[in-house]
XYZ file of C-alpha atoms in Angstrom:
763
model
C 2.040 46.166 58.628
C 2.389 46.206 62.439
C 5.631 48.153 62.184
C 3.603 51.195 60.996
C 1.297 51.141 64.007
C 3.643 53.161 66.220
C 3.965 56.070 63.783
C 2.043 59.315 64.045
C -0.051 60.434 61.061
C 2.651 62.509 59.346
C 5.363 59.918 59.944
C 3.180 57.217 58.425
C 2.325 59.336 55.369
C 6.041 59.966 54.787
C 6.817 56.240 55.059
C 4.053 55.234 52.649
C 4.941 57.869 49.992
C 7.522 55.719 48.213
C 7.342 57.072 44.653
C 8.726 60.318 43.260
C 10.654 63.103 45.007
C 9.970 63.407 48.742
C 11.310 65.892 51.305
C 10.925 65.103 54.994
C 11.598 68.176 57.128
C 12.436 66.616 60.487
C 12.516 68.888 63.520
C 14.823 68.026 66.427
C 13.724 64.893 68.304
C 10.899 64.180 65.854
C 11.657 60.496 65.180
C 13.623 61.028 61.977
C 15.599 57.770 62.223
C 12.417 55.773 62.764
C 10.860 57.263 59.629
C 13.924 56.549 57.465
C 14.260 52.956 58.648
C 10.561 52.157 58.366
C 10.425 53.753 54.926
C 13.231 51.460 53.717
C 11.585 48.465 55.398
C 8.284 49.433 53.731
C 9.960 49.502 50.297
C 11.268 45.975 50.851
C 7.878 44.766 52.131
C 6.362 46.141 48.896
C 8.699 43.899 46.913
C 11.543 46.288 46.049
C 14.862 44.426 45.819
C 17.115 45.760 48.620
C 20.031 45.696 46.154
C 18.191 48.542 44.358
C 17.965 50.768 47.450
C 20.673 53.312 48.289
C 20.689 55.038 51.701
C 23.329 57.711 52.339
C 24.243 58.905 55.837
C 26.949 61.070 57.395
C 28.231 58.621 60.018
C 28.831 54.887 60.116
C 27.092 54.907 63.486
C 23.853 56.184 61.921
C 24.040 53.616 59.112
C 24.654 50.779 61.576
C 21.718 51.818 63.770
C 19.378 52.058 60.781
C 20.416 48.682 59.394
C 19.824 47.025 62.777
C 16.324 48.519 62.977
C 15.477 47.487 59.402
C 16.696 43.942 60.135
C 14.152 43.664 62.952
C 11.375 44.313 60.421
C 12.534 42.537 57.253
C 15.173 40.105 58.509
C 18.471 39.324 56.794
C 17.415 41.011 53.532
C 18.539 44.243 55.239
C 22.161 43.150 54.622
C 21.672 43.688 50.895
C 20.769 47.383 51.101
C 23.452 49.760 49.860
C 23.700 51.794 53.056
C 26.545 53.844 54.502
C 28.267 57.199 54.529
C 28.753 59.082 51.274
C 32.456 58.304 51.455
C 32.086 54.583 52.202
C 29.463 53.953 49.504
C 31.356 55.789 46.780
C 34.693 54.292 47.861
C 33.010 50.916 47.310
C 31.939 51.974 43.815
C 35.389 53.378 43.042
C 37.010 50.072 44.077
C 35.125 48.538 41.152
C 35.271 51.400 38.640
C 38.541 53.258 39.420
C 40.331 51.804 36.374
C 38.076 53.986 34.187
C 39.854 57.079 35.538
C 43.357 55.625 35.701
C 43.488 54.539 39.350
C 44.294 51.057 40.672
C 41.382 49.294 42.362
C 43.512 48.840 45.491
C 44.076 52.606 45.895
C 45.002 53.856 49.365
C 42.739 56.330 51.150
C 44.753 59.150 52.719
C 43.394 60.531 55.977
C 43.856 64.174 56.994
C 47.247 63.518 58.596
C 48.531 61.802 55.440
C 47.364 64.708 53.277
C 48.938 67.335 55.515
C 52.179 65.360 55.673
C 52.342 65.268 51.894
C 51.620 69.007 51.718
C 54.470 69.701 54.170
C 56.804 67.655 51.957
C 55.743 69.603 48.867
C 56.191 72.968 50.623
C 59.700 71.937 51.659
C 60.584 70.766 48.148
C 59.313 74.055 46.677
C 61.237 76.061 49.330
C 58.094 77.968 50.325
C 57.561 79.798 53.611
C 55.642 77.296 55.771
C 54.192 80.154 57.838
C 52.691 81.959 54.862
C 51.767 78.648 53.225
C 50.746 76.937 56.444
C 49.867 73.294 55.752
C 46.448 73.639 57.427
C 45.572 76.608 55.212
C 46.791 74.882 52.061
C 44.923 71.696 52.946
C 41.726 73.672 53.549
C 42.105 75.526 50.258
C 42.566 72.286 48.286
C 39.684 70.624 50.157
C 37.323 73.504 49.432
C 38.286 73.437 45.753
C 37.534 69.715 45.492
C 34.225 70.017 47.348
C 33.207 72.667 44.811
C 34.437 70.427 41.960
C 37.176 72.860 40.938
C 39.896 70.867 39.193
C 43.563 71.891 39.081
C 43.143 73.317 35.580
C 40.027 75.280 36.572
C 41.762 76.546 39.712
C 44.730 77.817 37.727
C 42.567 79.390 35.014
C 39.992 81.066 37.256
C 40.804 84.786 37.343
C 39.035 85.433 40.639
C 40.788 82.551 42.437
C 44.156 83.631 41.066
C 43.524 87.240 42.075
C 42.647 86.116 45.622
C 45.803 83.993 45.881
C 48.030 86.803 44.585
C 46.478 89.420 46.876
C 47.095 87.145 49.871
C 50.721 86.684 48.834
C 50.184 82.990 48.045
C 50.646 82.935 44.286
C 51.935 79.328 44.317
C 48.749 77.714 45.714
C 47.697 76.537 42.253
C 51.077 74.903 41.702
C 50.930 73.238 45.137
C 47.451 71.908 44.295
C 48.743 70.511 40.998
C 51.775 68.869 42.629
C 49.625 67.429 45.422
C 47.177 65.856 42.964
C 49.988 64.411 40.845
C 51.739 62.920 43.882
C 48.518 61.315 45.135
C 47.919 59.834 41.684
C 51.486 58.537 41.496
C 51.091 56.950 44.951
C 47.808 55.291 43.948
C 46.067 57.276 46.683
C 42.872 59.264 47.060
C 42.192 61.620 49.943
C 38.776 61.880 51.583
C 37.634 64.671 49.261
C 38.724 62.635 46.234
C 36.207 59.918 47.073
C 33.476 62.384 46.074
C 35.463 64.426 43.543
C 36.579 61.325 41.605
C 33.054 59.864 41.755
C 31.798 63.031 40.063
C 34.558 62.745 37.456
C 33.655 59.083 36.906
C 29.930 59.789 36.460
C 30.610 62.757 34.184
C 33.246 61.198 31.928
C 31.888 57.638 31.820
C 28.205 57.742 30.729
C 27.935 53.952 30.741
C 29.007 53.862 34.401
C 26.463 56.558 35.287
C 23.720 54.646 33.474
C 24.718 51.434 35.280
C 24.252 52.955 38.734
C 21.172 54.985 37.783
C 19.499 51.678 36.972
C 20.948 49.916 39.995
C 19.778 52.508 42.546
C 16.077 52.781 41.804
C 15.296 54.301 45.215
C 17.580 56.807 46.974
C 17.374 58.219 50.493
C 19.680 60.872 51.936
C 19.877 61.556 55.666
C 20.939 64.991 57.028
C 20.445 66.525 53.592
C 21.072 70.014 54.989
C 24.719 68.990 55.522
C 25.436 68.055 51.887
C 27.962 70.050 49.867
C 27.938 70.806 46.146
C 29.822 67.627 45.267
C 27.390 65.399 47.198
C 24.404 67.287 45.815
C 25.525 66.692 42.234
C 26.153 62.951 42.729
C 22.699 62.456 44.235
C 21.037 64.523 41.508
C 22.742 62.499 38.751
C 21.949 59.110 40.253
C 18.267 60.009 40.767
C 17.835 61.652 37.360
C 15.953 58.824 35.590
C 13.250 57.843 38.101
C 13.468 60.709 40.640
C 12.593 58.292 43.438
C 14.623 60.485 45.778
C 13.759 61.057 49.432
C 15.796 63.594 51.398
C 15.515 64.001 55.156
C 16.855 66.890 57.153
C 16.320 70.025 59.186
C 17.504 73.370 57.854
C 17.481 74.627 61.463
C 20.336 72.207 62.201
C 22.596 73.153 59.279
C 25.865 73.965 61.094
C 28.670 72.737 58.851
C 29.227 75.558 56.352
C 32.898 75.558 57.349
C 33.120 72.020 55.910
C 31.460 73.125 52.690
C 27.861 72.182 53.583
C 25.361 74.292 51.646
C 22.008 74.965 53.317
C 20.603 75.994 49.918
C 20.525 72.303 48.917
C 17.582 71.701 51.252
C 16.053 75.184 50.934
C 15.934 74.839 47.132
C 14.865 71.196 46.954
C 11.318 72.200 45.985
C 12.731 74.250 43.088
C 14.796 71.282 41.891
C 11.771 68.973 42.094
C 8.542 71.015 41.630
C 6.317 67.940 42.107
C 7.936 67.051 45.436
C 5.783 65.785 48.317
C 6.769 67.585 51.545
C 6.197 66.128 55.014
C 6.982 68.093 58.165
C 7.748 66.112 61.316
C 6.935 68.740 63.935
C 6.333 66.797 67.146
C 9.402 66.700 69.373
C 9.444 63.493 71.432
C 12.749 64.270 73.155
C 12.407 67.476 75.141
C 10.094 69.210 77.580
C 7.681 71.857 76.342
C 9.781 74.684 77.807
C 12.926 73.530 76.019
C 11.073 73.247 72.700
C 9.500 76.674 73.237
C 12.813 78.458 73.754
C 14.317 76.634 70.778
C 11.439 77.935 68.648
C 11.870 81.488 69.944
C 15.589 81.379 69.057
C 15.302 80.015 65.524
C 12.384 82.339 64.705
C 14.964 85.126 64.347
C 16.436 83.479 61.228
C 15.014 84.765 57.959
C 16.422 82.021 55.719
C 14.493 78.902 56.761
C 11.727 76.431 56.010
C 8.705 77.226 58.121
C 7.576 74.645 60.643
C 5.843 74.608 63.996
C 7.739 72.277 66.317
C 5.822 71.320 69.458
C 6.084 68.883 72.350
C 3.362 66.910 74.113
C 5.775 66.076 76.950
C 5.635 67.609 80.422
C 6.042 71.385 80.675
C 9.318 70.949 82.553
C 11.484 73.375 84.483
C 12.223 76.835 83.219
C 15.602 77.263 81.575
C 18.113 78.499 84.106
C 20.436 81.336 83.056
C 23.448 81.908 85.307
C 26.043 84.668 85.284
C 29.538 84.396 86.735
C 32.323 86.947 87.060
C 34.991 84.821 85.308
C 35.396 81.685 83.242
C 36.947 79.907 86.235
C 33.969 80.804 88.392
C 31.656 79.631 85.597
C 33.398 76.252 85.646
C 33.081 76.059 89.433
C 29.363 76.892 89.333
C 28.641 74.330 86.613
C 30.616 71.560 88.342
C 28.926 72.215 91.695
C 25.480 72.336 90.068
C 26.046 68.978 88.340
C 27.305 67.323 91.541
C 24.342 68.682 93.522
C 21.757 67.763 90.884
C 23.140 64.225 90.588
C 22.881 63.720 94.329
C 19.404 65.268 94.644
C 17.844 63.410 91.701
C 19.830 60.142 92.021
C 21.167 60.432 88.470
C 24.220 59.026 86.699
C 27.154 61.226 85.683
C 26.424 60.217 82.075
C 23.079 62.033 82.319
C 24.958 65.344 82.095
C 26.655 67.109 79.205
C 28.564 70.388 79.043
C 28.544 72.026 75.613
C 30.762 74.885 74.482
C 31.478 76.834 71.316
C 35.261 76.268 71.226
C 37.568 73.549 72.561
C 39.553 76.122 74.553
C 36.584 76.559 76.913
C 37.005 73.020 78.234
C 39.969 74.055 80.440
C 37.980 75.839 83.157
C 35.334 73.096 83.089
C 37.916 70.323 83.416
C 39.720 72.022 86.296
C 36.486 72.497 88.237
C 35.302 68.923 87.637
C 38.675 67.499 88.687
C 38.658 69.497 91.938
C 35.288 67.969 92.836
C 36.348 64.481 91.728
C 33.690 64.374 89.004
C 34.542 61.844 86.239
C 34.329 63.268 82.726
C 35.155 62.457 79.136
C 36.048 64.928 76.404
C 34.664 64.081 72.970
C 36.791 65.013 69.999
C 40.110 63.962 71.548
C 42.581 61.664 69.840
C 40.677 58.840 68.199
C 41.929 55.301 68.740
C 42.849 55.030 65.060
C 44.782 58.322 65.167
C 47.229 57.159 67.848
C 50.824 56.879 66.661
C 51.330 53.185 67.290
C 48.050 52.317 65.559
C 48.887 54.470 62.533
C 52.366 52.869 62.389
C 50.997 49.324 62.136
C 48.263 50.388 59.728
C 50.950 51.994 57.551
C 52.521 48.517 57.220
C 49.101 47.128 56.240
C 48.700 49.898 53.649
C 52.105 49.222 52.091
C 51.260 45.532 51.950
C 48.347 46.226 49.600
C 49.703 49.329 47.861
C 53.528 49.562 47.812
C 53.228 52.886 45.926
C 51.746 54.552 49.055
C 54.332 57.299 49.644
C 53.095 58.484 53.048
C 52.947 54.967 54.504
C 56.426 54.288 53.081
C 57.978 57.349 54.728
C 56.261 56.569 58.022
C 57.743 53.077 58.517
C 60.835 52.823 56.306
C 62.930 53.257 59.453
C 60.471 52.191 62.154
C 61.427 50.107 63.977
C 64.941 51.468 63.397
C 66.818 49.577 60.664
C 69.643 52.014 59.910
C 67.864 53.928 57.142
C 68.472 57.593 57.942
C 67.299 60.881 56.461
C 70.174 61.022 53.965
C 69.231 57.628 52.525
C 65.555 58.574 52.370
C 66.388 61.841 50.569
C 68.407 59.866 47.987
C 65.452 57.516 47.462
C 63.083 60.459 46.974
C 65.446 62.177 44.511
C 65.900 58.978 42.522
C 62.158 58.366 42.394
C 61.540 61.918 41.200
C 64.280 61.761 38.567
C 63.245 58.339 37.222
C 59.506 59.025 37.642
C 59.205 55.911 39.812
C 57.551 55.216 43.144
C 59.714 55.146 46.263
C 59.120 51.410 46.544
C 60.238 50.826 42.950
C 63.537 52.502 43.826
C 64.269 50.317 46.869
C 63.388 47.141 44.985
C 66.304 48.039 42.692
C 68.311 49.754 45.437
C 71.818 48.826 44.180
C 71.394 51.261 41.279
C 70.837 54.259 43.528
C 72.429 53.644 46.948
C 75.722 52.529 48.464
C 76.055 48.872 49.501
C 75.181 49.306 53.199
C 72.086 51.424 52.581
C 71.025 49.248 49.643
C 71.132 46.124 51.825
C 68.989 47.740 54.514
C 66.274 48.987 52.151
C 66.305 45.768 50.115
C 65.529 43.783 53.259
C 62.631 46.148 53.937
C 61.316 45.710 50.380
C 61.538 41.933 50.664
C 59.611 41.999 53.936
C 56.775 44.080 52.414
C 56.569 41.757 49.404
C 56.372 38.739 51.703
C 53.594 40.416 53.703
C 51.564 40.742 50.484
C 51.784 36.987 49.911
C 50.715 36.238 53.494
C 47.804 38.725 53.344
C 46.558 37.137 50.139
C 46.443 33.622 51.590
C 45.556 34.085 55.258
C 42.722 35.552 57.306
C 42.777 39.213 58.284
C 43.831 38.378 61.847
C 46.586 35.898 60.925
C 47.983 38.311 58.340
C 47.846 41.265 60.746
C 49.573 39.331 63.535
C 52.266 38.130 61.123
C 52.959 41.691 59.933
C 52.999 43.080 63.494
C 55.535 40.435 64.541
C 57.775 40.245 61.462
C 57.983 44.027 61.030
C 59.529 44.213 64.495
C 56.885 46.690 65.642
C 55.325 44.387 68.240
C 58.706 43.582 69.819
C 59.745 47.254 69.841
C 56.635 48.191 71.822
C 56.885 45.139 74.094
C 60.463 46.041 75.038
C 59.398 49.539 76.167
C 58.428 48.998 79.814
C 57.516 52.637 80.536
C 53.875 53.431 81.366
C 53.455 54.965 77.903
C 55.146 51.961 76.242
C 52.901 49.464 78.014
C 49.849 51.530 77.017
C 50.972 51.596 73.366
C 51.541 47.833 73.370
C 48.061 47.293 74.828
C 46.599 49.514 72.099
C 48.193 47.300 69.422
C 46.713 44.241 71.164
C 43.326 45.955 71.113
C 43.679 46.616 67.376
C 44.531 42.945 66.795
C 41.507 41.957 68.923
C 39.328 44.117 66.691
C 40.751 42.440 63.582
C 40.115 39.046 65.179
C 36.441 39.962 65.694
C 36.264 41.169 62.085
C 37.756 37.860 60.865
C 34.977 35.935 62.598
C 32.035 38.025 61.360
C 29.375 36.024 59.548
C 27.432 38.940 58.049
C 30.049 39.665 55.347
C 31.560 37.397 52.719
C 34.990 38.980 52.266
C 36.885 39.162 55.558
C 40.392 39.877 54.281
C 42.742 42.394 55.840
C 42.286 44.686 52.824
C 38.529 44.913 53.528
C 39.207 45.686 57.200
C 41.575 48.449 56.053
C 38.858 50.016 53.922
C 36.528 50.146 56.934
C 39.198 51.792 59.095
C 40.059 54.387 56.459
C 36.420 55.438 56.224
C 35.713 55.952 59.915
C 34.237 59.429 60.386
C 34.970 61.878 63.189
C 31.540 61.116 64.618
C 32.210 57.391 65.017
C 33.331 57.553 68.630
C 35.344 55.001 70.511
C 33.324 52.799 72.836
C 33.419 54.068 76.403
C 30.915 52.716 78.890
C 32.398 54.608 81.841
C 29.854 56.632 83.811
C 31.102 60.176 83.235
C 30.015 63.710 82.358
C 30.356 64.444 78.629
C 32.273 67.549 77.534
C 32.197 68.550 73.874
C 31.852 71.333 71.350
C 28.342 71.951 70.105
C 29.379 70.765 66.640
C 30.362 67.402 68.167
C 27.036 67.130 70.026
C 24.840 67.033 66.929
C 22.819 63.824 66.873
C 23.250 63.227 70.620
C 20.868 63.824 73.513
C 21.219 64.060 77.290
C 18.753 64.395 80.196
C 20.547 67.520 81.428
C 22.603 69.954 79.367
C 24.783 72.907 80.351
C 25.588 75.393 77.570
C 28.452 77.617 78.692
C 30.042 80.812 77.393
C 27.003 82.679 76.025
C 28.965 85.858 75.330
C 29.336 88.205 72.396
C 32.355 87.397 70.195
C 32.417 83.890 71.665
C 28.870 82.751 70.933
C 28.066 84.145 68.441
C 31.668 83.869 67.331
C 33.443 87.079 66.392
C 34.096 85.521 62.987
C 30.368 85.244 62.321
C 29.446 88.910 62.683
C 30.337 90.008 59.160
C 27.251 88.682 57.375
C 23.691 87.633 58.081
C 24.355 84.167 56.652
C 27.193 83.567 59.135
C 25.178 84.929 62.048
C 22.206 82.727 61.138
C 24.474 79.667 61.144
C 25.631 80.612 64.663
C 21.998 80.854 65.699
C 21.326 77.423 64.224
C 24.280 76.172 66.262
C 22.653 77.564 69.416
C 19.404 75.862 68.375
C 21.252 72.542 68.052
C 22.768 73.011 71.519
C 19.405 73.749 73.133
C 17.666 70.787 71.493
C 20.211 68.282 72.867
C 18.477 68.599 76.264
C 15.681 66.250 77.298
C 14.655 67.314 80.827
C 16.700 70.290 82.005
C 18.670 73.023 80.291
C 21.113 75.426 81.912
C 22.810 78.354 80.192
C 25.704 80.357 81.631
C 28.066 83.157 80.708
C 30.923 85.072 82.294
C 31.579 88.819 82.476
C 35.330 88.297 82.072
C 37.411 85.605 80.423
C 41.072 84.934 79.696
C 41.915 84.994 76.004
C 45.502 84.319 74.913
C 46.673 85.094 78.439
C 44.843 88.430 78.672
C 41.750 89.058 80.804
C 39.015 90.652 78.705
C 35.576 91.972 79.616
C 32.644 90.104 78.067
C 29.127 91.137 77.086
C 26.121 88.807 77.350
C 25.298 87.146 74.030
C 22.613 88.707 71.854
C 21.082 85.228 71.702
C 19.978 85.595 75.336
C 17.784 88.527 74.314
C 16.145 86.392 71.636
C 14.779 83.856 74.108
C 11.178 84.420 75.149
C 11.604 85.535 78.802
C 8.527 83.579 79.899
C 10.572 80.392 79.823
C 13.620 81.675 81.726
C 14.764 81.669 85.320
C 17.642 84.111 85.758
C 20.085 83.564 88.604
C 22.585 86.183 89.762
C 25.541 85.469 92.036
C 25.255 86.844 95.581
C 21.935 88.552 94.849
C 18.304 87.587 94.955
C 16.951 85.851 91.867
C 15.046 87.996 89.401
C 13.169 85.041 87.996
C 10.128 85.909 85.929
C 11.226 89.534 85.507
C 10.988 88.977 81.761
C 14.105 91.086 81.234
C 17.882 91.170 81.555
C 17.769 94.889 82.479
C 18.578 94.511 86.197
C 21.309 91.965 85.508
C 22.734 94.081 82.695
C 22.818 97.204 84.855
C 24.968 95.336 87.362
C 27.202 94.045 84.560
C 27.611 97.580 83.193
C 28.648 98.958 86.582
C 31.125 96.103 87.088
C 32.826 96.779 83.755
C 32.597 100.613 83.972
C 30.440 100.475 80.882
C 28.980 103.883 79.953
C 25.673 103.422 78.137
C 24.592 106.030 75.640
C 21.044 107.334 75.629
C 20.050 104.783 72.975
C 21.902 101.803 74.437
C 21.879 98.727 72.204
C 21.044 96.612 75.264
C 18.043 98.621 76.498
C 14.592 97.139 76.074
C 11.089 98.344 76.987
C 9.821 97.069 80.305
C 7.374 94.188 79.974
C 3.745 95.194 79.824
C 0.951 92.971 81.138
C 1.708 90.797 78.127
C 5.435 90.120 77.489
C 6.708 92.043 74.484
C 8.752 90.232 71.854
C 12.356 91.260 72.358
C 14.182 93.035 69.570
C 17.294 91.512 68.082
C 20.453 93.313 69.142
C 21.668 93.033 65.566
C 18.990 95.447 64.430
C 20.146 98.129 66.896
C 23.891 97.786 66.476
C 26.118 100.145 64.508
C 25.978 99.511 60.754
C 29.583 99.407 59.430
C 30.486 101.752 56.578
C 30.303 100.295 53.086
C 33.311 98.112 52.334
C 34.378 98.098 55.981
C 37.768 96.396 56.395
C 40.060 96.463 59.451
C 43.233 98.554 59.090
C 46.788 97.707 60.058
C 46.915 99.238 63.556
C 50.654 98.741 64.143
C 51.155 102.527 63.738
C 47.964 103.651 65.482
C 48.446 106.880 67.464
C 46.601 108.811 70.154
C 44.101 111.145 68.528
C 43.382 108.899 65.535
C 39.733 108.619 64.493
C 38.657 104.956 64.137
C 35.597 102.857 63.310
C 34.644 99.600 65.039
C 32.180 97.317 63.252
C 29.895 97.172 66.327
C 30.759 100.147 68.546
C 30.795 102.722 65.728
C 33.065 105.767 65.403
C 35.490 106.768 68.114
C 38.719 108.555 69.023
C 41.863 106.989 70.517
C 42.516 108.464 73.991
C 45.466 106.382 75.217
C 47.752 103.530 74.144
C 49.527 101.344 76.709
C 51.549 98.134 76.832
C 53.987 96.504 74.416
C 53.465 94.680 71.129
C 51.628 92.425 70.529
C 49.498 93.219 73.613
C 48.934 96.962 73.187
C 45.663 98.192 74.714
C 43.833 101.199 73.323
C 41.371 103.303 75.321
C 38.844 104.659 72.833
C 35.870 106.989 73.312
C 33.047 105.855 71.045
C 30.360 108.415 70.232
C 27.529 105.920 70.638
C 28.505 103.905 73.704
C 31.222 105.828 75.510
C 34.696 104.736 76.612
C 36.025 101.201 76.076
C 39.443 99.555 76.394
C 40.341 97.164 73.568
C 43.277 94.864 72.816
C 44.478 95.998 69.380
C 45.336 92.546 68.057
C 41.661 91.560 68.420
C 39.888 94.902 67.982
C 39.520 94.989 64.164
C 39.524 98.787 63.851
C 39.356 100.849 60.659
C 41.446 104.003 60.813
C 39.252 106.771 59.406
């Protein structure tokens, strides 16, 4: 039992409570991964068969780390645990059970690009306006439907959904959804959302399959439970229904993925779902200094919808959190870059000890420019993944066709790459024939003479023969030998080798790197099946959070969403401005605003030793310079833990207020405060007063507030702004779409707004 010796009291209690429903509320940096891994190891030490344990995570990286830790305690038995992401575990189950719902066991998994490509094809075939029915919007609509388990039939019969689609001018969304689902089925393909949607269908329609896995998975653990959506929630609930040996781990304060369908109510209502649940709160933060933990607590305390906990740190007190103002986003970048370079030199740190976090990807520009000017190496997370590069996707498309010739998207991608004289006209004829005969595209080219002229038929027949030969090779050779054969015989490797440009050489090297990875996979001893088809399944299920390896010493730049789960000695959070952070899109409801606040909490708790926050008083947005207000979140931080720095003026550290700084900002932007200014606060007494949320003081929009079409706005019109209140238009200047309106608001005075962003209601 030595492995339990390093746990604190609460961690140990959570590990030892193996029976019945358990909820572990794990604050940031509280040793969550240690508790999960030791709890699984403890189950195995108690004699539970690892084949009966299911552990669900949100990234392959997390699953890999946990398995390695468990192996250190229990040895090779850890290999037998069912552990992985929701998508990888249920894809594995579907490979065995898919025939129950009419799918082949070798179904292809479409990634986001495949899905959007298919949607574009459908829009073109239906002659729909691709601006109104933008493929990203359509994809998001279908994805949200699947995550909420809304089938095609339910979508088309739901009066509210249909009313929404008609009012938006997109009455054909239901038909697009139906066509998309039918085409995926015909191609023997599931998209990422299907891996959960179809699992729910399987468990609902096939009771014997549900019973089989309920008895197989006698103990279930779910990591990051606050990030689960309705579909994931239902699968877990069904699988745990017999024994209820379900342990969920998460932190409601770090629920930041509502835009992906995550539902914070899953963790908030867990005690209602399981009244006899045992709750353990991991409240000691081992990661950050006391000051960082204290400001995180003061931020999240403003959320009403949360599980109560008292996170604390026994680490050093640490530096106060530095808040810096700059006059522009470019100056903000310059200040951050200079501060990082200076701090690295003074403290003898590595570049990799620093991270810059921002709310939107667009903010990286000013940071990148400033870092480049100083020669500071940096890496942006969230760029093009290795497996999303064109040449990699091209070769993988050949692999996909090898195992599933019905895969329409893979077929269209490589039918004429490398070039083999099969043009658009020939491809259109193949598609028409397939549609008319209700065949797959591959079925048509196998019997090409029936549908195409002699020259085209010969070209596509050769392609079909090649794919069929690849299938034979893949069945009888190792993953690496099969992959190399396909790369060579398809002509792809030669095509890239012949391109001697810098880009061509880089693409060729990327293919070599892919083949190296397959070679390593072929030689693994920890798995029994090492065929190319198994490698393909692993690649298809890589998540956005499974980053490429990069050991280069460099500063990390990323959105706050991308930073979740990471930690850095020093963190810079930039762009703390109203309408940027919190986002303008989040100001319409308390639920949205609370998610933005949780996002800020996540950003703050990435820091171990030092935290720096900055904002600008002006920023370029779509080519237009706009004035910016400090974020309301700054007012929610307990001023005792702040050190406020102003450019070209003496520091007002320990003033306990932003009043002096805000006065200067107001004069710079010709801001005219009303008598009851939403930014004014009482001066600190001998004991600092708790600051009041700006939200509570802001204008309350009229009931049913909705922005008007301002294309015909005129001087003299009365308007309402959701934050500034009621006002009158004084002047209009500029040309569409960049018309600026000068408006006098009764509550705050005169402001100049860009109409395309202003969201005004004409009274």
